PDB file of N, CA and C in Angstrom:
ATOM      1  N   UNK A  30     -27.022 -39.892-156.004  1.00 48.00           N
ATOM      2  CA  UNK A  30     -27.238 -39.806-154.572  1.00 48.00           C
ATOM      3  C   UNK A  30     -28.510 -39.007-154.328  1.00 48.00           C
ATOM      4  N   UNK A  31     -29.257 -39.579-154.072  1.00 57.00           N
ATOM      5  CA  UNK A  31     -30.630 -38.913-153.523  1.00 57.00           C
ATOM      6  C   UNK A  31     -30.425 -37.982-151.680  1.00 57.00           C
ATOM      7  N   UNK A  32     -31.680 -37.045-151.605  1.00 81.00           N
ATOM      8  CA  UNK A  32     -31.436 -35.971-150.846  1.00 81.00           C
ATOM      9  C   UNK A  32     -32.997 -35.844-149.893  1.00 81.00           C
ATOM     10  N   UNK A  33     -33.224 -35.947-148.992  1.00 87.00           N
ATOM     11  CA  UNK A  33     -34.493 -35.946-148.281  1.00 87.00           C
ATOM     12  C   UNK A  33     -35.187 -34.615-149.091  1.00 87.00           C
ATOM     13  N   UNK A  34     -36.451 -34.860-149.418  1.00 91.00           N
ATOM     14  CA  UNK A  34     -37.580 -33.942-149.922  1.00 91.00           C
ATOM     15  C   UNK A  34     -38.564 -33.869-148.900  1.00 91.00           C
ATOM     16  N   UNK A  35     -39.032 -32.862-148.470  1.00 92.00           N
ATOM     17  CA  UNK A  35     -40.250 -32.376-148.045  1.00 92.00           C
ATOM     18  C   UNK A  35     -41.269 -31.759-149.143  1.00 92.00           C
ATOM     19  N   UNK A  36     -42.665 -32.782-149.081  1.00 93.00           N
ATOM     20  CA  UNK A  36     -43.779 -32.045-150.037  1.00 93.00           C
ATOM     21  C   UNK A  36     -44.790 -32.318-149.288  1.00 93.00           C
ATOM     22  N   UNK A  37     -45.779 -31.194-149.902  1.00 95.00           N
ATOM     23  CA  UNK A  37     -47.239 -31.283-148.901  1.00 95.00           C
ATOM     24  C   UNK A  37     -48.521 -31.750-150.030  1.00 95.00           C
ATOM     25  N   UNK A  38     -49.019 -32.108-149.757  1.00 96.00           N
ATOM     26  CA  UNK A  38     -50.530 -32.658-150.995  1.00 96.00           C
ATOM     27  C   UNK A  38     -51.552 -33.453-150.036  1.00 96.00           C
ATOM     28  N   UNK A  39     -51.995 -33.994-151.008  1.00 96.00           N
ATOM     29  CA  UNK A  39     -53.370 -34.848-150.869  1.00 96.00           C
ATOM     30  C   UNK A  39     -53.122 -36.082-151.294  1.00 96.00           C
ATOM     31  N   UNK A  40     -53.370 -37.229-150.203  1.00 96.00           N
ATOM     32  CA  UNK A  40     -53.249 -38.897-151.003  1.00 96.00           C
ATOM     33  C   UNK A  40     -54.217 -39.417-151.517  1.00 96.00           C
ATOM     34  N   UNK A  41     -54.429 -39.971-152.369  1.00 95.00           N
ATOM     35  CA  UNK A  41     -55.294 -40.117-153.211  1.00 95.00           C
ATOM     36  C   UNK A  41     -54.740 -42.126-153.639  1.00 95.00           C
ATOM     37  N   UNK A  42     -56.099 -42.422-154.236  1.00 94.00           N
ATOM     38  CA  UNK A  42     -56.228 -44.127-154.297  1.00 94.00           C
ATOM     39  C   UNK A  42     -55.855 -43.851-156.106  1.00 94.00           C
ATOM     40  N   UNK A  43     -54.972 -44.754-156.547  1.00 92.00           N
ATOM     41  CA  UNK A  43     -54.524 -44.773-157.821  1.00 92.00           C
ATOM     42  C   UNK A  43     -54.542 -46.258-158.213  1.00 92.00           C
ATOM     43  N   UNK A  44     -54.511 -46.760-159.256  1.00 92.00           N
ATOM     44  CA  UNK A  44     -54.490 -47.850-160.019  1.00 92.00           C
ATOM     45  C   UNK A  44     -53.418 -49.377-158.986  1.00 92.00           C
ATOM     46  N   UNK A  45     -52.072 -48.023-159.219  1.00 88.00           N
ATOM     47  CA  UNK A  45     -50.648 -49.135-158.476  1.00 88.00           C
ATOM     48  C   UNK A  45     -50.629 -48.202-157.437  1.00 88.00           C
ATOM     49  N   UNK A  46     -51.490 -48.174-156.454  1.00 91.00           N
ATOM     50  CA  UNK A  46     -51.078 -47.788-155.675  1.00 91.00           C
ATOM     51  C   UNK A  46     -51.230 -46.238-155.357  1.00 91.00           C
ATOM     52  N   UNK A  47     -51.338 -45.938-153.541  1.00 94.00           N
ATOM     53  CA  UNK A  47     -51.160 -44.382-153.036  1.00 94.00           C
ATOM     54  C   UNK A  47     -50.489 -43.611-154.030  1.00 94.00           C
ATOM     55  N   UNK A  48     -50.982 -42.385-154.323  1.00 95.00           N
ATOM     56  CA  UNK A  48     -50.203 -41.630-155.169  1.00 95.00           C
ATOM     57  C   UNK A  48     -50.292 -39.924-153.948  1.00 95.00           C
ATOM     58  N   UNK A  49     -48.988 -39.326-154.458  1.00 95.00           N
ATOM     59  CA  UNK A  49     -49.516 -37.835-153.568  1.00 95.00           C
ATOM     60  C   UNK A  49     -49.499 -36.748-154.653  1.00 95.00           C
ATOM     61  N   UNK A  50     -50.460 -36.127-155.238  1.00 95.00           N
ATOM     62  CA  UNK A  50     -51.333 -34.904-155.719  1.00 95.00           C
ATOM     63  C   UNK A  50     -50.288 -33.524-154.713  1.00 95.00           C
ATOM     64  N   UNK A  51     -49.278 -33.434-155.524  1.00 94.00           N
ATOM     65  CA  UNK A  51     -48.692 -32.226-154.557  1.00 94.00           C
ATOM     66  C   UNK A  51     -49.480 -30.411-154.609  1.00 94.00           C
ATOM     67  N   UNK A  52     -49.616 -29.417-153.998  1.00 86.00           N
ATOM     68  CA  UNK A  52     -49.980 -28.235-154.214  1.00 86.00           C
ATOM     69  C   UNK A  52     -49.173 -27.611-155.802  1.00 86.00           C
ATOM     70  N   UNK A  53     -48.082 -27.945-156.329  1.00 86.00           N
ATOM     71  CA  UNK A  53     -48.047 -27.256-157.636  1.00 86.00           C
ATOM     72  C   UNK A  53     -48.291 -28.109-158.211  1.00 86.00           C
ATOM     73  N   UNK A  54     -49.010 -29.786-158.398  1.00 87.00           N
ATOM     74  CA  UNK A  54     -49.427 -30.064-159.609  1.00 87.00           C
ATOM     75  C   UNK A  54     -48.874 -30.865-159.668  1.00 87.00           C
ATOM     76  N   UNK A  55     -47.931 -31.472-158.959  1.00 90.00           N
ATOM     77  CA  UNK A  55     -47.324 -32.904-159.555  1.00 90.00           C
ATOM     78  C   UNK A  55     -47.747 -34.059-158.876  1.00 90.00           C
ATOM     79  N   UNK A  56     -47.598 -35.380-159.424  1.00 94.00           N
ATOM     80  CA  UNK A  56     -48.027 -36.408-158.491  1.00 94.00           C
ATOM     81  C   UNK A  56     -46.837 -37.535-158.301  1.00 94.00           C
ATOM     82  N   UNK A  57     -46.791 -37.805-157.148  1.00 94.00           N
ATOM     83  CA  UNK A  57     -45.930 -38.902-156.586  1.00 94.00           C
ATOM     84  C   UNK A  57     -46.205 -39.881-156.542  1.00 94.00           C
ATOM     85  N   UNK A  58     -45.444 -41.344-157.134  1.00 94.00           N
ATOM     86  CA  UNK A  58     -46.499 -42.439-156.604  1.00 94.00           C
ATOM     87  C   UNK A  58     -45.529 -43.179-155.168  1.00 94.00           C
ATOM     88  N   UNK A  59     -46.593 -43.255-154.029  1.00 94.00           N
ATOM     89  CA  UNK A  59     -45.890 -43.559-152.636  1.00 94.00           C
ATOM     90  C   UNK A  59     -45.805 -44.661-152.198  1.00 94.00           C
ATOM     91  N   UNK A  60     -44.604 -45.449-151.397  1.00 88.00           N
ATOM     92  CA  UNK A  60     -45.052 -46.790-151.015  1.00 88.00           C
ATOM     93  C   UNK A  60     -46.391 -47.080-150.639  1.00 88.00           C
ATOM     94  N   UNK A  61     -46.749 -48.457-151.242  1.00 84.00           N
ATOM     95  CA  UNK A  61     -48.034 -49.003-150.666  1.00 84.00           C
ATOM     96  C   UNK A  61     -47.920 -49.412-149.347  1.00 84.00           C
ATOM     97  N   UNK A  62     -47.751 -48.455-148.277  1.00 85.00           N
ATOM     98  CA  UNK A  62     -47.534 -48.986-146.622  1.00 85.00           C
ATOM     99  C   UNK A  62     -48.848 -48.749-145.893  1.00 85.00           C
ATOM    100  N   UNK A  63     -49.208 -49.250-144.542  1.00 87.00           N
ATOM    101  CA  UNK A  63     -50.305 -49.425-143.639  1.00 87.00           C
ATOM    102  C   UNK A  63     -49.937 -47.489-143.372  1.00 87.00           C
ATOM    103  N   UNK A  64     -48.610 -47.477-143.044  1.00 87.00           N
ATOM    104  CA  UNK A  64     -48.535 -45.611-142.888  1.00 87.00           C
ATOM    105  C   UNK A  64     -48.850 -44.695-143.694  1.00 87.00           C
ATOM    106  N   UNK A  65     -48.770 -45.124-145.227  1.00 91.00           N
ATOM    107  CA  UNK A  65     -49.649 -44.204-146.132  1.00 91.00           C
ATOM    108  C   UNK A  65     -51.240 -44.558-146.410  1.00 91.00           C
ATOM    109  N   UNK A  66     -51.264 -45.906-146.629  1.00 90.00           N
ATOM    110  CA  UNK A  66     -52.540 -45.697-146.921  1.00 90.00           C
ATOM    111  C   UNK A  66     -53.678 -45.393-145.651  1.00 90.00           C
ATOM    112  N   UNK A  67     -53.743 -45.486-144.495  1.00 92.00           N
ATOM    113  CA  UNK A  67     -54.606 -44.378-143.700  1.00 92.00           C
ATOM    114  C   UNK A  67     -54.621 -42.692-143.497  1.00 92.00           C
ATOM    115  N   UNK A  68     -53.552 -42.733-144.686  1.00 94.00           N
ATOM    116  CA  UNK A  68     -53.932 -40.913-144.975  1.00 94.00           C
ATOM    117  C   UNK A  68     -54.198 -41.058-146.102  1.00 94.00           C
ATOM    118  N   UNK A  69     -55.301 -41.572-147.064  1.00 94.00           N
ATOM    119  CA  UNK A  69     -55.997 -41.708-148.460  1.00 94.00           C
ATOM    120  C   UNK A  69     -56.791 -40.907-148.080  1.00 94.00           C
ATOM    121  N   UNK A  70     -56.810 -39.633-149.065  1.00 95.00           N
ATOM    122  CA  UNK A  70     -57.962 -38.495-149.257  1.00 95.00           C
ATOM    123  C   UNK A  70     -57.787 -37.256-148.317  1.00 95.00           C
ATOM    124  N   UNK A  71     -56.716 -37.655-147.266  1.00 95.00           N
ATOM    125  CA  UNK A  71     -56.046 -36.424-146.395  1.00 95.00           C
ATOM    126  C   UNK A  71     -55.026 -35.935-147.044  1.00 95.00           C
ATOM    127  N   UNK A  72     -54.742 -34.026-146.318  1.00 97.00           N
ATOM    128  CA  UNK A  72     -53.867 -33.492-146.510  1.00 97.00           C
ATOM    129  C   UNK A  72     -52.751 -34.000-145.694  1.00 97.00           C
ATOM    130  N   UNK A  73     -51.520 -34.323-146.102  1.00 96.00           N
ATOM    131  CA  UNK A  73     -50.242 -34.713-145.308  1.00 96.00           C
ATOM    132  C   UNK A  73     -49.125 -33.502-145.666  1.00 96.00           C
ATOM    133  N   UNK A  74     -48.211 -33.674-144.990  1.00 95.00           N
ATOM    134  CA  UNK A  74     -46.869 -33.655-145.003  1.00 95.00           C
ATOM    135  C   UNK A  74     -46.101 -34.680-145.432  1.00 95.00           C
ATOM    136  N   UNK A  75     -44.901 -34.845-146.525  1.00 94.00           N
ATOM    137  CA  UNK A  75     -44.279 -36.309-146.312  1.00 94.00           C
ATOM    138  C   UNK A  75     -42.894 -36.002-146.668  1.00 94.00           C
ATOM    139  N   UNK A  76     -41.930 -36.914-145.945  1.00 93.00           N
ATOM    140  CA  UNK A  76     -40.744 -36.146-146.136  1.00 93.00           C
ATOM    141  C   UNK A  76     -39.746 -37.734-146.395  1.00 93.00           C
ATOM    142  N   UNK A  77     -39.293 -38.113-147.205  1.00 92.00           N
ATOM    143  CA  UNK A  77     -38.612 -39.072-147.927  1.00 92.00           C
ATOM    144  C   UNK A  77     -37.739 -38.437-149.120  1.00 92.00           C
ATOM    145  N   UNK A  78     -37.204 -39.550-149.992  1.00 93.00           N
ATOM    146  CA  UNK A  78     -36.218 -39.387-150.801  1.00 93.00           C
ATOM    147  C   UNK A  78     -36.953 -40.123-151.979  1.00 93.00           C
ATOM    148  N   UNK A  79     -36.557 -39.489-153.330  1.00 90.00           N
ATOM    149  CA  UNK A  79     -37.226 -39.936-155.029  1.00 90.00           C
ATOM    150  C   UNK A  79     -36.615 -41.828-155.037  1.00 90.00           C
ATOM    151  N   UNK A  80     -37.425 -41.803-155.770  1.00 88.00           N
ATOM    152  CA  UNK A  80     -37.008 -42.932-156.664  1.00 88.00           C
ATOM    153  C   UNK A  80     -37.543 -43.065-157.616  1.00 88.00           C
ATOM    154  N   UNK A  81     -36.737 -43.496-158.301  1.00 87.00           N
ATOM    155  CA  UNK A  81     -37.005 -43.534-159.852  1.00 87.00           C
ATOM    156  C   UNK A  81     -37.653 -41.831-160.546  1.00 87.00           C
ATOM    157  N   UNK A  82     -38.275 -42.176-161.610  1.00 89.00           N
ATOM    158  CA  UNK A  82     -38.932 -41.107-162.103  1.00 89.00           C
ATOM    159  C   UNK A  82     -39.789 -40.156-161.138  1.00 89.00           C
ATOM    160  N   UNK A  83     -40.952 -40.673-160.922  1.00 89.00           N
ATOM    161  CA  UNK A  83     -41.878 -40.129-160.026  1.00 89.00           C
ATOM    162  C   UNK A  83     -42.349 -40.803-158.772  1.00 89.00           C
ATOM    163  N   UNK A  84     -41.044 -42.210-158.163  1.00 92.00           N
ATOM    164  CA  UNK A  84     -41.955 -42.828-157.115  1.00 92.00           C
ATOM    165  C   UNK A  84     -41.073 -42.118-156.016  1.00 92.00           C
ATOM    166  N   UNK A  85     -41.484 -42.206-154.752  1.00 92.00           N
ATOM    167  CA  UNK A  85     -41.535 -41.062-153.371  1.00 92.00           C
ATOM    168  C   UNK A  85     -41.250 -42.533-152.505  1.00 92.00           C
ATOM    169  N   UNK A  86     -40.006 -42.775-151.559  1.00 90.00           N
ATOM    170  CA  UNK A  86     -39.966 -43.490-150.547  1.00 90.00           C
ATOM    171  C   UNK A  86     -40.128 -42.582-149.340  1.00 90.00           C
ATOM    172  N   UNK A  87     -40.915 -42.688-148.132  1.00 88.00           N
ATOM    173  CA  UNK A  87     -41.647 -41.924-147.346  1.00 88.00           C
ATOM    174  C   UNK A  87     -40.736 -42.690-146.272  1.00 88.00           C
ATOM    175  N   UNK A  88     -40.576 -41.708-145.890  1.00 88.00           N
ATOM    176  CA  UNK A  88     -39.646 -42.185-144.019  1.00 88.00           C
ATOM    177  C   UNK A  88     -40.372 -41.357-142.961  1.00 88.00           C
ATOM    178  N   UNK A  89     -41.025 -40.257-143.322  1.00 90.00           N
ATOM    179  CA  UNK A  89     -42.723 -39.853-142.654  1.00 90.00           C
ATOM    180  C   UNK A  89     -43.641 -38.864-143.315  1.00 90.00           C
ATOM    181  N   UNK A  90     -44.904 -39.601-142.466  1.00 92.00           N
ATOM    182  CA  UNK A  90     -46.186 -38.584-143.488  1.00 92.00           C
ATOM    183  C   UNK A  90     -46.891 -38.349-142.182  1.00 92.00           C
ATOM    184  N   UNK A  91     -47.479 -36.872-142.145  1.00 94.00           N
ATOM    185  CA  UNK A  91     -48.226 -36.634-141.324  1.00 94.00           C
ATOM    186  C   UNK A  91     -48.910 -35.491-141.577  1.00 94.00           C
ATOM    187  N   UNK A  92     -50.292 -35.748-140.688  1.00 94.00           N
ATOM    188  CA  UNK A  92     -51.499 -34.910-141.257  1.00 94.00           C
ATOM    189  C   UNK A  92     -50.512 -33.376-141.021  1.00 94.00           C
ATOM    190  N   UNK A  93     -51.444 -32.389-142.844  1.00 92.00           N
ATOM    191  CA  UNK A  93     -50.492 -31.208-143.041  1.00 92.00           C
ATOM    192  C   UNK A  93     -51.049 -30.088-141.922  1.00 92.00           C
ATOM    193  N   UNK A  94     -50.283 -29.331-141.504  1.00 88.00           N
ATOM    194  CA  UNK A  94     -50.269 -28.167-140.615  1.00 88.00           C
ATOM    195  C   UNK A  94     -49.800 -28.779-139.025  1.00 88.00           C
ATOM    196  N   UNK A  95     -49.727 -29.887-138.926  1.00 87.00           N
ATOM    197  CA  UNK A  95     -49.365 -29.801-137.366  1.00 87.00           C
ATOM    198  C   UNK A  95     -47.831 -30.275-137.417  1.00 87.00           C
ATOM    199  N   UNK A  96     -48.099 -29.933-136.674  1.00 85.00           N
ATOM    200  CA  UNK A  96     -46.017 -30.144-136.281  1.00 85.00           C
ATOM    201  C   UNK A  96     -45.706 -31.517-136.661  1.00 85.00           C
ATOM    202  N   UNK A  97     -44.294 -32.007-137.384  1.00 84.00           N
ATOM    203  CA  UNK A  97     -43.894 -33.347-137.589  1.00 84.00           C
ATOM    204  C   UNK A  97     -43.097 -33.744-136.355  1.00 84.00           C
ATOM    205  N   UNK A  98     -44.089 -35.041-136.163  1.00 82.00           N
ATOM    206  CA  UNK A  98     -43.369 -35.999-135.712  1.00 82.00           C
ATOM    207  C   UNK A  98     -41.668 -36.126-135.286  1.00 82.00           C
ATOM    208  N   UNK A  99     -41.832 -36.621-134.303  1.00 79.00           N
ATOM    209  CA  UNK A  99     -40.069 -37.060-133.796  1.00 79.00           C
ATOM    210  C   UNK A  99     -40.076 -38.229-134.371  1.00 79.00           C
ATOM    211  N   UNK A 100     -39.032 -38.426-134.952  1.00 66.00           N
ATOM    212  CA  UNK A 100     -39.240 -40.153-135.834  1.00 66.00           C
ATOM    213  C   UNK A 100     -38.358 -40.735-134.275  1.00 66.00           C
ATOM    214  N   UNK A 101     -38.707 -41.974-133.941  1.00 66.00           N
ATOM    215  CA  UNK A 101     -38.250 -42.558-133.439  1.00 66.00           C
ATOM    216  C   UNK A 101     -37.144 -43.844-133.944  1.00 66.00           C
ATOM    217  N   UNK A 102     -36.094 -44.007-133.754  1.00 66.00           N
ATOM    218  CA  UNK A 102     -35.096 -45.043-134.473  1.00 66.00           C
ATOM    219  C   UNK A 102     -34.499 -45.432-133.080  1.00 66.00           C
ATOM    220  N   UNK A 103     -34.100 -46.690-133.010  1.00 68.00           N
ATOM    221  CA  UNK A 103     -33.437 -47.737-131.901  1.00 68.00           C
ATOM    222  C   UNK A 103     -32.021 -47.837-132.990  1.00 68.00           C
ATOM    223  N   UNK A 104     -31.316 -47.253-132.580  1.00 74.00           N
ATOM    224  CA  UNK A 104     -29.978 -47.533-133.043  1.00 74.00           C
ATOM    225  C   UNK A 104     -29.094 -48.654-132.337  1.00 74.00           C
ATOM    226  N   UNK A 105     -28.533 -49.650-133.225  1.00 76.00           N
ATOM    227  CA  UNK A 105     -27.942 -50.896-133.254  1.00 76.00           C
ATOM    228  C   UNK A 105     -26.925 -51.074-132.103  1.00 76.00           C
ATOM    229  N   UNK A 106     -26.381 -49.989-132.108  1.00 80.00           N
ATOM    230  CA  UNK A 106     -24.731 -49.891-130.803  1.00 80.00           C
ATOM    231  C   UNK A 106     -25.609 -49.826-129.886  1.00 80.00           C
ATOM    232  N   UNK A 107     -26.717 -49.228-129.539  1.00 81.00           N
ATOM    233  CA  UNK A 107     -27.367 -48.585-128.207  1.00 81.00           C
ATOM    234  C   UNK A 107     -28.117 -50.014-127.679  1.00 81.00           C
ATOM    235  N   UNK A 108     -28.660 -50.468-128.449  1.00 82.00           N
ATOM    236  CA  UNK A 108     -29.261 -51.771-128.442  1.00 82.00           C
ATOM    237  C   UNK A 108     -28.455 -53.240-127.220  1.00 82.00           C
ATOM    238  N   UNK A 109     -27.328 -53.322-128.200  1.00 85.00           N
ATOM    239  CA  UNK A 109     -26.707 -53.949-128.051  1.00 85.00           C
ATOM    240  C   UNK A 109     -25.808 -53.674-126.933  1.00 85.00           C
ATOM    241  N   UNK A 110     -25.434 -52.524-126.515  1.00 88.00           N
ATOM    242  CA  UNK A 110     -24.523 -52.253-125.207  1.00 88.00           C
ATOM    243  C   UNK A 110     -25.683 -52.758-124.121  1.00 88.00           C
ATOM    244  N   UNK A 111     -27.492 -51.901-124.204  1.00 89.00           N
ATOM    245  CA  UNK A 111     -28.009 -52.658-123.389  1.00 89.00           C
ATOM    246  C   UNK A 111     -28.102 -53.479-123.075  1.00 89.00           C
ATOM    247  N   UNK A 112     -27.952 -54.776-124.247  1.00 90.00           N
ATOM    248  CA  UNK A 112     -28.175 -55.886-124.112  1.00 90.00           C
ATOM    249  C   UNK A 112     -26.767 -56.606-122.696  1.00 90.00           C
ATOM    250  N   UNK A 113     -26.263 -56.196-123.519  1.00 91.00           N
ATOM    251  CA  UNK A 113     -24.436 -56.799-122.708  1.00 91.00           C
ATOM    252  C   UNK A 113     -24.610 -56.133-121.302  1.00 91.00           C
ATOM    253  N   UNK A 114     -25.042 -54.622-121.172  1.00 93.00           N
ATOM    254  CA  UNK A 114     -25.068 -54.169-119.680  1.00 93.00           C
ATOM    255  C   UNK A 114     -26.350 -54.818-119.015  1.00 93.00           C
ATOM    256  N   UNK A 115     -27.166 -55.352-119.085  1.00 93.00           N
ATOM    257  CA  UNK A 115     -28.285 -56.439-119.150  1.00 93.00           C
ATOM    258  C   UNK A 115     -27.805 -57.445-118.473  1.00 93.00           C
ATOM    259  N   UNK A 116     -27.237 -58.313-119.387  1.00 93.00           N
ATOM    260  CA  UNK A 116     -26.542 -59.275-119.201  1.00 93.00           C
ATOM    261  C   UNK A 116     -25.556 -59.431-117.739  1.00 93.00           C
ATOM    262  N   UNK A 117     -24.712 -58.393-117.862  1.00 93.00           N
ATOM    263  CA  UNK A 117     -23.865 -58.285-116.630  1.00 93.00           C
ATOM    264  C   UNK A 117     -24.802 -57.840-115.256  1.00 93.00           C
ATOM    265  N   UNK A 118     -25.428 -57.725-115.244  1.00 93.00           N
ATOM    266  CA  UNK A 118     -26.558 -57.346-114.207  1.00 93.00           C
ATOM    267  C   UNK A 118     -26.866 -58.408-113.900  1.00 93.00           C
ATOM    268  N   UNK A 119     -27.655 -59.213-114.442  1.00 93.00           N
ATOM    269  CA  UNK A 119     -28.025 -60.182-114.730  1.00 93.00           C
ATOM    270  C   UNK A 119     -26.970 -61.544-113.886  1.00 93.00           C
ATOM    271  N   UNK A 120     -25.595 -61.318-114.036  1.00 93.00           N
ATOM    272  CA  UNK A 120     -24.965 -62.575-113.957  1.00 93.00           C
ATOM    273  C   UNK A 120     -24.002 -62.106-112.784  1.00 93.00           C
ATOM    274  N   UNK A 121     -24.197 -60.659-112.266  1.00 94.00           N
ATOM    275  CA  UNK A 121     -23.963 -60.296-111.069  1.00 94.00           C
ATOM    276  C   UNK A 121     -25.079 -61.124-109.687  1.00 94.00           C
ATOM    277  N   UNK A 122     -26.377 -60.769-110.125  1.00 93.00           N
ATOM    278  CA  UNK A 122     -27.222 -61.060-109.590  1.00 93.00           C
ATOM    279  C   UNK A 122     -27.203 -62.403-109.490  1.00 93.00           C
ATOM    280  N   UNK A 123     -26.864 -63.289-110.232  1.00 93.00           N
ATOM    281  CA  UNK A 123     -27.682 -64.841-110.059  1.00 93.00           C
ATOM    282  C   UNK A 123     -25.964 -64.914-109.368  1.00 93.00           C
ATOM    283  N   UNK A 124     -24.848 -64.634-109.320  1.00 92.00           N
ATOM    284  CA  UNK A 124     -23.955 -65.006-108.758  1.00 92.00           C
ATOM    285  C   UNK A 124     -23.832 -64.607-107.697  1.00 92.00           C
ATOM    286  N   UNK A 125     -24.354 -63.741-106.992  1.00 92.00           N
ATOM    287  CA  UNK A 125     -24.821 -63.360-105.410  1.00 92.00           C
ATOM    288  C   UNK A 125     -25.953 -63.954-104.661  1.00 92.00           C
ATOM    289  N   UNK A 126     -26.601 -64.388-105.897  1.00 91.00           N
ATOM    290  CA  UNK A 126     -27.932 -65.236-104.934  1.00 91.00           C
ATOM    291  C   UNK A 126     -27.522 -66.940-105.111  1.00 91.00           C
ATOM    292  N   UNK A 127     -26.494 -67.224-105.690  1.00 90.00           N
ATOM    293  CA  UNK A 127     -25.819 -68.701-105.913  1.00 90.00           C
ATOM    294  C   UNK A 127     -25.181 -69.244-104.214  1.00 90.00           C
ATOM    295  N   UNK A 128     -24.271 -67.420-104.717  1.00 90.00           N
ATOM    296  CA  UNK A 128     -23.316 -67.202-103.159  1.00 90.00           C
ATOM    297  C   UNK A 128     -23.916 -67.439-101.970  1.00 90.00           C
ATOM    298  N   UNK A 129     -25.326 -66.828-101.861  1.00 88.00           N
ATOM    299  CA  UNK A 129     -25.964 -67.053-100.614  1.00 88.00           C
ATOM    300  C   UNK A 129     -26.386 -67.940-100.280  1.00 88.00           C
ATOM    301  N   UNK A 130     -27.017 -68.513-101.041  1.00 76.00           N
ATOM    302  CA  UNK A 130     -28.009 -70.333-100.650  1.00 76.00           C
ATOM    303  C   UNK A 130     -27.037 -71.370-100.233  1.00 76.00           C
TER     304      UNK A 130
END
């Protein structure tokens, strides 16, 4: 069972891919995503869970010293009640303007 990690380094361009150069010396290799690779050669923050030996799945990276990010997530129940309370709005309305004409 893996455990969220917070590490801070430098991303750097590697062979297979983003790798992160941490401050004691170790290196991570990070998903190849559009979200890591525009921090190549910046200091980040990144806070994900291991995989495997040395690869790093990143759930966020952000430039190091400023405050992290609110991750934003749309959760599935919340979604979906909108959708249905949507809906009933929806079929209130066209059944009052049916009523009237």
């Amino acid at each position: 069972m893996s455990s969220t990690t917070h590490l801070t380094g430098i991303v750097e361009r590697a062979p297979n891919g983003p790798v992160l150069r941490t401050d004691g010396g170790g290196t991570w290799e990070l998903d190849n995503t559009r979200q890591v690779r525009k921090f190549i050669g910046a200091r980040v923050e990144v806070v994900g869970e291991r995989s495997g030996f040395n690869g790093f799945t990143c759930e966020q990276i952000w430039p190091a010293g400023q405050p992290r990010p609110t991750a934003f997530k749309i959760r599935l129940e919340f979604l979906l009640a909108a959708a249905f309370v949507a809906y009933g709005l929806y079929a209130t309305v066209s059944t009052v303007v049916s009523a009237l004409s």
